[in-house]
Amino acid sequence: MNAVDFLEYVNRTSAEHVVTESLKRIHASDLNAFVETFDDDALRRAKELDALPVGQRGRLHGLIVGVKDEVHIAGYVTGFGTRANDKPAKESSHIVRALEAAGAIMIGHTRMPEFGAWPVTESTYGGITRNPLDTRLSPGGSSGGTAAAVAGGLIPVGIGGDDGGSIRIPAAMTGLVGLKPRRGRVSTAPEPHLWWSLGVTGVLTKSVRDAALIYDVISGNEATDLYTADPMGSLVDALDNPPSSLKFMTVSHAPAMGIARTIRDGLAQTERKLAKCGYQKVPGPRFLPDATRAFVPQFFAGMRTEYAAVDHPELLESRTARVNSLGAWVSDDVRKKAEARGEVVAQKVDQLLDRVDVILTPTLAALPPRADVTRNKGAIRTALVARLYNAFTSLFNVTGHPAMTIPVQVDKAFPVGIQLVARNEETLVAVAQQIMGGKLR
């Protein structure tokens, strides 16, 4: 059930009823999608919402939401995918407060790899999280628990974070919609940043309309944010006003890397749908701009910042400690230079977007791996696995552009994710809605 249908179901039943149902599904599930559930608080919150007069209910009244284990919930430990924290958060994150103000109910913290470092969700502490489309496979990462919970029908909407593809990768592996907003569009408060300029917070949903609905609620900034952006228009309104003319380019190659045939077929199918909308394809470059020298120092800087902040670093995985050690060369000055390099790369992407409205790419270079693909592997071997899954995503964390993955079904094969990139979220959701079955112009 998608979020829009779920809200209608709440109106026919009650918030308490849907919370009780959701908790039963979660506790009976073998996907290992949740670190913990907030049973008592969720039920208490549901009863309070049910007592409100209809005229005082928010637009998300009774919507069940799972939040990644890096999102603060007041009174609960924010684990960041580890067992190394034991102090409850003093305040909830901006995104949680915004959702609750609109009537949503937080149901629990979802699984992630330690510090969100990897594109699969597996750890010594948390075990293996599984893909509901095929439990032998990974749901991706680092927002893998969120993806598994939404795709598995445990919850209608989940919150994730994206530092190098961590919303888009698991969305692509589980047949979901994942929208990474422009840097600074959604507050990271109370954290001033998430992995410096790389990280943003967002949602994983079953439909483009769901994503638009949630982003209209959570967008905005607070005074503590290190990065901010101009407010965006209503994404729900943008869905119903697709562009009458549009240019797009496709970039389907990554250096020294093959792309799975099914993914290429999904890309071609998407091009055909855009052509049916009357949109024009423009020749693009063979490869996207290289952001490695901007991304890697910030990756290490983000990991080292989180490593220094945990309550008990001695409880972290050995590969996490190894990454922290490998990043010792990243001083604050090195990190700032990497951000400056990122702005140069962003200008290169802007030059492509001067020619077209949307850039189309695969989200991933390969289909989902085994759920245990990184089990007992060290930092270097895990990083080699990661390369197949962030080759097309991490660039846009460096540049700060909004990017979105949508699922495309190719015959009876595993659904594949197609990534759309534009200057603004309004264009992304309008075009994505067209591709996923919106009325063709």
mmCIF file of N, CA and C in Angstrom, residues 135-251:
data_model
loop_
_atom_site.group_PDB
_atom_site.id
_atom_site.type_symbol
_atom_site.label_atom_id
_atom_site.label_comp_id
_atom_site.label_asym_id
_atom_site.label_seq_id
_atom_site.Cartn_x
_atom_site.Cartn_y
_atom_site.Cartn_z
ATOM 1 N N THR A 135 14.878 -12.810 -0.952
ATOM 2 C CA THR A 135 15.583 -12.739 0.331
ATOM 3 C C THR A 135 17.010 -13.276 0.270
ATOM 4 N N ARG A 136 17.401 -13.860 -0.841
ATOM 5 C CA ARG A 136 18.803 -14.257 -0.998
ATOM 6 C C ARG A 136 19.683 -13.051 -1.301
ATOM 7 N N LEU A 137 19.050 -11.946 -1.684
ATOM 8 C CA LEU A 137 19.784 -10.772 -2.148
ATOM 9 C C LEU A 137 19.771 -9.648 -1.121
ATOM 10 N N SER A 138 20.690 -8.704 -1.327
ATOM 11 C CA SER A 138 20.766 -7.521 -0.471
ATOM 12 C C SER A 138 19.733 -6.484 -0.912
ATOM 13 N N PRO A 139 19.180 -5.706 0.038
ATOM 14 C CA PRO A 139 18.331 -4.574 -0.333
ATOM 15 C C PRO A 139 19.151 -3.318 -0.603
ATOM 16 N N GLY A 140 20.480 -3.470 -0.606
ATOM 17 C CA GLY A 140 21.333 -2.313 -0.815
ATOM 18 C C GLY A 140 21.605 -1.568 0.475
ATOM 19 N N GLY A 141 22.244 -0.419 0.344
ATOM 20 C CA GLY A 141 22.587 0.375 1.504
ATOM 21 C C GLY A 141 23.015 1.757 1.077
ATOM 22 N N SER A 142 23.177 2.665 1.987
ATOM 23 C CA SER A 142 23.144 2.285 3.386
ATOM 24 C C SER A 142 21.749 2.323 4.002
ATOM 25 N N SER A 143 20.761 2.859 3.283
ATOM 26 C CA SER A 143 19.397 2.900 3.823
ATOM 27 C C SER A 143 18.669 1.598 3.512
ATOM 28 N N GLY A 144 19.356 0.477 3.709
ATOM 29 C CA GLY A 144 18.803 -0.814 3.323
ATOM 30 C C GLY A 144 17.652 -1.270 4.185
ATOM 31 N N GLY A 145 17.708 -0.989 5.491
ATOM 32 C CA GLY A 145 16.600 -1.359 6.359
ATOM 33 C C GLY A 145 15.335 -0.608 5.989
ATOM 34 N N THR A 146 15.484 0.671 5.669
ATOM 35 C CA THR A 146 14.340 1.469 5.238
ATOM 36 C C THR A 146 13.748 0.899 3.955
ATOM 37 N N ALA A 147 14.613 0.582 2.984
ATOM 38 C CA ALA A 147 14.139 0.033 1.710
ATOM 39 C C ALA A 147 13.429 -1.295 1.916
ATOM 40 N N ALA A 148 14.005 -2.176 2.720
ATOM 41 C CA ALA A 148 13.393 -3.480 2.964
ATOM 42 C C ALA A 148 12.028 -3.328 3.624
ATOM 43 N N ALA A 149 11.921 -2.390 4.563
ATOM 44 C CA ALA A 149 10.659 -2.194 5.280
ATOM 45 C C ALA A 149 9.555 -1.679 4.367
ATOM 46 N N VAL A 150 9.901 -0.731 3.484
ATOM 47 C CA VAL A 150 8.897 -0.174 2.575
ATOM 48 C C VAL A 150 8.552 -1.177 1.473
ATOM 49 N N ALA A 151 9.565 -1.743 0.825
ATOM 50 C CA ALA A 151 9.318 -2.683 -0.267
ATOM 51 C C ALA A 151 8.631 -3.952 0.237
ATOM 52 N N GLY A 152 8.903 -4.331 1.499
ATOM 53 C CA GLY A 152 8.300 -5.522 2.079
ATOM 54 C C GLY A 152 6.910 -5.300 2.634
ATOM 55 N N GLY A 153 6.382 -4.075 2.514
ATOM 56 C CA GLY A 153 5.026 -3.795 2.973
ATOM 57 C C GLY A 153 4.887 -3.662 4.476
ATOM 58 N N LEU A 154 6.017 -3.485 5.186
ATOM 59 C CA LEU A 154 5.943 -3.323 6.636
ATOM 60 C C LEU A 154 5.480 -1.927 7.016
ATOM 61 N N ILE A 155 5.860 -0.939 6.218
ATOM 62 C CA ILE A 155 5.494 0.462 6.423
ATOM 63 C C ILE A 155 5.279 1.103 5.058
ATOM 64 N N PRO A 156 4.505 2.184 4.969
ATOM 65 C CA PRO A 156 4.286 2.815 3.665
ATOM 66 C C PRO A 156 5.385 3.774 3.232
ATOM 67 N N VAL A 157 6.127 4.340 4.201
ATOM 68 C CA VAL A 157 7.133 5.359 3.907
ATOM 69 C C VAL A 157 8.308 5.176 4.864
ATOM 70 N N GLY A 158 9.520 5.402 4.366
ATOM 71 C CA GLY A 158 10.693 5.321 5.230
ATOM 72 C C GLY A 158 11.653 6.459 4.976
ATOM 73 N N ILE A 159 12.359 6.856 6.032
ATOM 74 C CA ILE A 159 13.350 7.920 5.945
ATOM 75 C C ILE A 159 14.733 7.313 5.770
ATOM 76 N N GLY A 160 15.500 7.886 4.843
ATOM 77 C CA GLY A 160 16.875 7.456 4.618
ATOM 78 C C GLY A 160 17.812 8.639 4.574
ATOM 79 N N GLY A 161 19.074 8.351 4.379
ATOM 80 C CA GLY A 161 20.086 9.380 4.184
ATOM 81 C C GLY A 161 20.921 9.001 2.978
ATOM 82 N N ASP A 162 21.499 9.989 2.304
ATOM 83 C CA ASP A 162 22.222 9.725 1.059
ATOM 84 C C ASP A 162 23.512 10.529 1.047
ATOM 85 N N ASP A 163 24.655 9.807 1.225
ATOM 86 C CA ASP A 163 25.967 10.432 1.215
ATOM 87 C C ASP A 163 26.752 10.111 -0.054
ATOM 88 N N GLY A 164 26.358 9.031 -0.743
ATOM 89 C CA GLY A 164 27.026 8.659 -1.979
ATOM 90 C C GLY A 164 26.119 7.825 -2.865
ATOM 91 N N GLY A 165 24.841 7.801 -2.478
ATOM 92 C CA GLY A 165 23.857 6.994 -3.186
ATOM 93 C C GLY A 165 22.973 6.197 -2.249
ATOM 94 N N SER A 166 23.049 6.471 -0.956
ATOM 95 C CA SER A 166 22.455 5.609 0.055
ATOM 96 C C SER A 166 20.937 5.618 0.129
ATOM 97 N N ILE A 167 20.273 6.536 -0.575
ATOM 98 C CA ILE A 167 18.830 6.440 -0.797
ATOM 99 C C ILE A 167 18.571 5.771 -2.139
ATOM 100 N N ARG A 168 19.289 6.225 -3.168
ATOM 101 C CA ARG A 168 19.030 5.746 -4.524
ATOM 102 C C ARG A 168 19.444 4.297 -4.737
ATOM 103 N N ILE A 169 20.549 3.870 -4.137
ATOM 104 C CA ILE A 169 21.017 2.491 -4.323
ATOM 105 C C ILE A 169 19.999 1.485 -3.779
ATOM 106 N N PRO A 170 19.590 1.581 -2.498
ATOM 107 C CA PRO A 170 18.605 0.605 -2.011
ATOM 108 C C PRO A 170 17.241 0.736 -2.679
ATOM 109 N N ALA A 171 16.847 1.952 -3.061
ATOM 110 C CA ALA A 171 15.585 2.092 -3.792
ATOM 111 C C ALA A 171 15.650 1.325 -5.099
ATOM 112 N N ALA A 172 16.786 1.435 -5.805
ATOM 113 C CA ALA A 172 16.948 0.738 -7.078
ATOM 114 C C ALA A 172 16.961 -0.777 -6.895
ATOM 115 N N MET A 173 17.500 -1.253 -5.784
ATOM 116 C CA MET A 173 17.591 -2.694 -5.556
ATOM 117 C C MET A 173 16.278 -3.313 -5.097
ATOM 118 N N THR A 174 15.329 -2.496 -4.672
ATOM 119 C CA THR A 174 14.078 -3.031 -4.136
ATOM 120 C C THR A 174 12.836 -2.545 -4.885
ATOM 121 N N GLY A 175 13.036 -1.883 -6.024
ATOM 122 C CA GLY A 175 11.905 -1.454 -6.830
ATOM 123 C C GLY A 175 11.153 -0.267 -6.287
ATOM 124 N N LEU A 176 11.855 0.637 -5.596
ATOM 125 C CA LEU A 176 11.226 1.808 -4.994
ATOM 126 C C LEU A 176 11.643 3.097 -5.700
ATOM 127 N N VAL A 177 10.966 4.167 -5.329
ATOM 128 C CA VAL A 177 11.337 5.517 -5.737
ATOM 129 C C VAL A 177 12.228 6.105 -4.652
ATOM 130 N N GLY A 178 13.344 6.678 -5.052
ATOM 131 C CA GLY A 178 14.239 7.328 -4.091
ATOM 132 C C GLY A 178 14.677 8.682 -4.631
ATOM 133 N N LEU A 179 14.373 9.732 -3.894
ATOM 134 C CA LEU A 179 14.708 11.088 -4.340
ATOM 135 C C LEU A 179 15.727 11.717 -3.404
ATOM 136 N N LYS A 180 16.921 12.006 -3.945
ATOM 137 C CA LYS A 180 17.939 12.755 -3.204
ATOM 138 C C LYS A 180 17.735 14.232 -3.512
ATOM 139 N N PRO A 181 17.360 15.036 -2.514
ATOM 140 C CA PRO A 181 17.125 16.451 -2.805
ATOM 141 C C PRO A 181 18.417 17.216 -3.027
ATOM 142 N N ARG A 182 18.282 18.421 -3.531
ATOM 143 C CA ARG A 182 19.436 19.310 -3.650
ATOM 144 C C ARG A 182 20.045 19.531 -2.269
ATOM 145 N N ARG A 183 21.362 19.652 -2.239
ATOM 146 C CA ARG A 183 22.056 19.925 -0.976
ATOM 147 C C ARG A 183 21.431 21.143 -0.280
ATOM 148 N N GLY A 184 21.087 20.985 0.975
ATOM 149 C CA GLY A 184 20.560 22.086 1.757
ATOM 150 C C GLY A 184 19.068 22.300 1.658
ATOM 151 N N ARG A 185 18.362 21.499 0.852
ATOM 152 C CA ARG A 185 16.916 21.667 0.726
ATOM 153 C C ARG A 185 16.164 21.107 1.935
ATOM 154 N N VAL A 186 16.720 20.079 2.576
ATOM 155 C CA VAL A 186 16.102 19.477 3.756
ATOM 156 C C VAL A 186 17.097 19.592 4.906
ATOM 157 N N SER A 187 16.677 20.209 5.987
ATOM 158 C CA SER A 187 17.571 20.450 7.118
ATOM 159 C C SER A 187 18.125 19.144 7.692
ATOM 160 N N THR A 188 19.392 19.182 8.104
ATOM 161 C CA THR A 188 20.012 18.045 8.786
ATOM 162 C C THR A 188 19.991 18.216 10.303
ATOM 163 N N ALA A 189 19.380 19.296 10.795
ATOM 164 C CA ALA A 189 19.343 19.598 12.232
ATOM 165 C C ALA A 189 18.786 18.403 13.025
ATOM 166 N N PRO A 190 19.349 18.156 14.218
ATOM 167 C CA PRO A 190 20.299 18.999 14.944
ATOM 168 C C PRO A 190 21.757 18.855 14.514
ATOM 169 N N GLU A 191 22.042 17.923 13.587
ATOM 170 C CA GLU A 191 23.394 17.845 13.045
ATOM 171 C C GLU A 191 23.612 19.012 12.078
ATOM 172 N N PRO A 192 24.737 19.707 12.144
ATOM 173 C CA PRO A 192 24.976 20.804 11.197
ATOM 174 C C PRO A 192 25.195 20.319 9.773
ATOM 175 N N HIS A 193 25.627 19.056 9.629
ATOM 176 C CA HIS A 193 25.859 18.478 8.295
ATOM 177 C C HIS A 193 25.848 16.971 8.413
ATOM 178 N N LEU A 194 25.740 16.289 7.283
ATOM 179 C CA LEU A 194 25.893 14.838 7.201
ATOM 180 C C LEU A 194 27.023 14.559 6.226
ATOM 181 N N TRP A 195 28.166 14.139 6.756
ATOM 182 C CA TRP A 195 29.335 13.904 5.909
ATOM 183 C C TRP A 195 29.658 15.150 5.085
ATOM 184 N N TRP A 196 29.653 16.278 5.755
ATOM 185 C CA TRP A 196 29.980 17.561 5.153
ATOM 186 C C TRP A 196 29.060 17.838 3.963
ATOM 187 N N SER A 197 29.587 18.187 2.798
ATOM 188 C CA SER A 197 28.703 18.602 1.705
ATOM 189 C C SER A 197 28.069 17.425 0.971
ATOM 190 N N LEU A 198 28.423 16.190 1.341
ATOM 191 C CA LEU A 198 27.916 15.030 0.615
ATOM 192 C C LEU A 198 26.502 14.636 1.014
ATOM 193 N N GLY A 199 26.158 14.761 2.281
ATOM 194 C CA GLY A 199 24.984 14.092 2.818
ATOM 195 C C GLY A 199 23.699 14.902 2.810
ATOM 196 N N VAL A 200 22.600 14.204 2.496
ATOM 197 C CA VAL A 200 21.260 14.775 2.579
ATOM 198 C C VAL A 200 20.326 13.730 3.190
ATOM 199 N N THR A 201 19.186 14.185 3.673
ATOM 200 C CA THR A 201 18.167 13.305 4.232
ATOM 201 C C THR A 201 16.969 13.282 3.309
ATOM 202 N N GLY A 202 16.337 12.110 3.188
ATOM 203 C CA GLY A 202 15.186 12.024 2.310
ATOM 204 C C GLY A 202 14.355 10.789 2.566
ATOM 205 N N VAL A 203 13.510 10.423 1.592
ATOM 206 C CA VAL A 203 12.561 9.332 1.786
ATOM 207 C C VAL A 203 12.661 8.294 0.682
ATOM 208 N N LEU A 204 12.199 7.086 1.016
ATOM 209 C CA LEU A 204 12.021 6.013 0.040
ATOM 210 C C LEU A 204 10.542 5.665 0.032
ATOM 211 N N THR A 205 9.960 5.612 -1.158
ATOM 212 C CA THR A 205 8.517 5.438 -1.295
ATOM 213 C C THR A 205 8.190 4.484 -2.427
ATOM 214 N N LYS A 206 6.898 4.155 -2.534
ATOM 215 C CA LYS A 206 6.450 3.271 -3.604
ATOM 216 C C LYS A 206 5.999 4.022 -4.839
ATOM 217 N N SER A 207 5.817 5.331 -4.728
ATOM 218 C CA SER A 207 5.353 6.094 -5.883
ATOM 219 C C SER A 207 5.984 7.471 -5.891
ATOM 220 N N VAL A 208 5.990 8.099 -7.054
ATOM 221 C CA VAL A 208 6.498 9.459 -7.179
ATOM 222 C C VAL A 208 5.616 10.422 -6.395
ATOM 223 N N ARG A 209 4.304 10.199 -6.421
ATOM 224 C CA ARG A 209 3.390 11.090 -5.687
ATOM 225 C C ARG A 209 3.662 11.028 -4.193
ATOM 226 N N ASP A 210 3.946 9.841 -3.667
ATOM 227 C CA ASP A 210 4.297 9.718 -2.251
ATOM 228 C C ASP A 210 5.526 10.555 -1.924
ATOM 229 N N ALA A 211 6.546 10.436 -2.779
ATOM 230 C CA ALA A 211 7.784 11.190 -2.548
ATOM 231 C C ALA A 211 7.507 12.684 -2.548
ATOM 232 N N ALA A 212 6.717 13.146 -3.507
ATOM 233 C CA ALA A 212 6.380 14.569 -3.589
ATOM 234 C C ALA A 212 5.626 15.028 -2.355
ATOM 235 N N LEU A 213 4.683 14.221 -1.906
ATOM 236 C CA LEU A 213 3.884 14.558 -0.726
ATOM 237 C C LEU A 213 4.773 14.741 0.498
ATOM 238 N N ILE A 214 5.701 13.807 0.707
ATOM 239 C CA ILE A 214 6.557 13.878 1.893
ATOM 240 C C ILE A 214 7.536 15.048 1.789
ATOM 241 N N TYR A 215 8.110 15.266 0.608
ATOM 242 C CA TYR A 215 9.079 16.360 0.471
ATOM 243 C C TYR A 215 8.437 17.724 0.670
ATOM 244 N N ASP A 216 7.173 17.856 0.316
ATOM 245 C CA ASP A 216 6.501 19.128 0.576
ATOM 246 C C ASP A 216 6.399 19.411 2.071
ATOM 247 N N VAL A 217 6.407 18.358 2.881
ATOM 248 C CA VAL A 217 6.329 18.509 4.341
ATOM 249 C C VAL A 217 7.699 18.746 4.962
ATOM 250 N N ILE A 218 8.726 18.056 4.500
ATOM 251 C CA ILE A 218 10.008 18.058 5.219
ATOM 252 C C ILE A 218 11.009 19.094 4.736
ATOM 253 N N SER A 219 10.791 19.695 3.568
ATOM 254 C CA SER A 219 11.784 20.645 3.066
ATOM 255 C C SER A 219 11.824 21.880 3.946
ATOM 256 N N GLY A 220 12.991 22.503 4.037
ATOM 257 C CA GLY A 220 13.167 23.701 4.849
ATOM 258 C C GLY A 220 14.466 23.637 5.633
ATOM 259 N N ASN A 221 14.839 24.740 6.225
ATOM 260 C CA ASN A 221 16.122 24.841 6.928
ATOM 261 C C ASN A 221 15.967 25.360 8.347
ATOM 262 N N GLU A 222 17.033 25.119 9.126
ATOM 263 C CA GLU A 222 17.129 25.659 10.471
ATOM 264 C C GLU A 222 18.447 26.416 10.600
ATOM 265 N N ALA A 223 18.549 27.239 11.638
ATOM 266 C CA ALA A 223 19.698 28.137 11.781
ATOM 267 C C ALA A 223 21.018 27.401 11.915
ATOM 268 N N THR A 224 20.993 26.157 12.390
ATOM 269 C CA THR A 224 22.236 25.410 12.616
ATOM 270 C C THR A 224 22.772 24.729 11.365
ATOM 271 N N ASP A 225 22.012 24.739 10.256
ATOM 272 C CA ASP A 225 22.435 24.029 9.048
ATOM 273 C C ASP A 225 23.672 24.670 8.438
ATOM 274 N N LEU A 226 24.667 23.839 8.131
ATOM 275 C CA LEU A 226 25.873 24.328 7.475
ATOM 276 C C LEU A 226 25.611 24.637 6.001
ATOM 277 N N TYR A 227 24.696 23.900 5.395
ATOM 278 C CA TYR A 227 24.373 24.088 3.981
ATOM 279 C C TYR A 227 22.874 24.386 3.851
ATOM 280 N N THR A 228 22.537 25.372 3.055
ATOM 281 C CA THR A 228 21.129 25.721 2.826
ATOM 282 C C THR A 228 20.898 25.928 1.336
ATOM 283 N N ALA A 229 19.641 25.880 0.945
ATOM 284 C CA ALA A 229 19.258 26.119 -0.452
ATOM 285 C C ALA A 229 17.965 26.905 -0.466
ATOM 286 N N ASP A 230 17.706 27.561 -1.576
ATOM 287 C CA ASP A 230 16.452 28.293 -1.715
ATOM 288 C C ASP A 230 15.273 27.330 -1.604
ATOM 289 N N PRO A 231 14.152 27.784 -1.056
ATOM 290 C CA PRO A 231 12.972 26.913 -0.950
ATOM 291 C C PRO A 231 12.522 26.428 -2.324
ATOM 292 N N MET A 232 12.005 25.212 -2.373
ATOM 293 C CA MET A 232 11.490 24.694 -3.632
ATOM 294 C C MET A 232 9.975 24.859 -3.673
ATOM 295 N N GLY A 233 9.415 24.845 -4.873
ATOM 296 C CA GLY A 233 7.976 24.902 -5.013
ATOM 297 C C GLY A 233 7.340 23.588 -4.617
ATOM 298 N N SER A 234 6.030 23.537 -4.604
ATOM 299 C CA SER A 234 5.314 22.319 -4.249
ATOM 300 C C SER A 234 5.584 21.227 -5.281
ATOM 301 N N LEU A 235 6.088 20.092 -4.806
ATOM 302 C CA LEU A 235 6.341 18.978 -5.720
ATOM 303 C C LEU A 235 5.043 18.293 -6.125
ATOM 304 N N VAL A 236 4.053 18.293 -5.241
ATOM 305 C CA VAL A 236 2.760 17.717 -5.606
ATOM 306 C C VAL A 236 2.145 18.505 -6.757
ATOM 307 N N ASP A 237 2.240 19.830 -6.699
ATOM 308 C CA ASP A 237 1.722 20.653 -7.802
ATOM 309 C C ASP A 237 2.478 20.371 -9.097
ATOM 310 N N ALA A 238 3.796 20.134 -8.975
ATOM 311 C CA ALA A 238 4.612 19.880 -10.165
ATOM 312 C C ALA A 238 4.205 18.593 -10.879
ATOM 313 N N LEU A 239 3.693 17.611 -10.126
ATOM 314 C CA LEU A 239 3.274 16.350 -10.733
ATOM 315 C C LEU A 239 2.196 16.555 -11.788
ATOM 316 N N ASP A 240 1.318 17.497 -11.521
ATOM 317 C CA ASP A 240 0.176 17.694 -12.402
ATOM 318 C C ASP A 240 0.444 18.718 -13.499
ATOM 319 N N ASN A 241 1.687 19.181 -13.563
ATOM 320 C CA ASN A 241 2.049 20.166 -14.584
ATOM 321 C C ASN A 241 3.357 19.776 -15.280
ATOM 322 N N PRO A 242 3.373 18.634 -15.963
ATOM 323 C CA PRO A 242 4.604 18.197 -16.629
ATOM 324 C C PRO A 242 4.971 19.162 -17.750
ATOM 325 N N PRO A 243 6.265 19.277 -18.049
ATOM 326 C CA PRO A 243 6.682 20.177 -19.142
ATOM 327 C C PRO A 243 6.158 19.698 -20.481
ATOM 328 N N SER A 244 5.751 20.650 -21.307
ATOM 329 C CA SER A 244 5.240 20.297 -22.638
ATOM 330 C C SER A 244 6.368 19.943 -23.599
ATOM 331 N N SER A 245 7.551 20.493 -23.355
ATOM 332 C CA SER A 245 8.726 20.159 -24.163
ATOM 333 C C SER A 245 9.912 20.001 -23.235
ATOM 334 N N LEU A 246 10.797 19.101 -23.595
ATOM 335 C CA LEU A 246 11.930 18.808 -22.715
ATOM 336 C C LEU A 246 13.019 18.132 -23.519
ATOM 337 N N LYS A 247 14.262 18.410 -23.171
ATOM 338 C CA LYS A 247 15.412 17.739 -23.773
ATOM 339 C C LYS A 247 16.099 16.890 -22.714
ATOM 340 N N PHE A 248 16.560 15.713 -23.115
ATOM 341 C CA PHE A 248 17.293 14.845 -22.189
ATOM 342 C C PHE A 248 18.469 14.214 -22.907
ATOM 343 N N MET A 249 19.469 13.834 -22.114
ATOM 344 C CA MET A 249 20.601 13.072 -22.636
ATOM 345 C C MET A 249 20.795 11.841 -21.770
ATOM 346 N N THR A 250 21.374 10.830 -22.358
ATOM 347 C CA THR A 250 21.645 9.581 -21.644
ATOM 348 C C THR A 250 23.145 9.355 -21.558
ATOM 349 N N VAL A 251 23.615 9.044 -20.362
ATOM 350 C CA VAL A 251 25.014 8.650 -20.140
ATOM 351 C C VAL A 251 24.973 7.261 -19.523
#
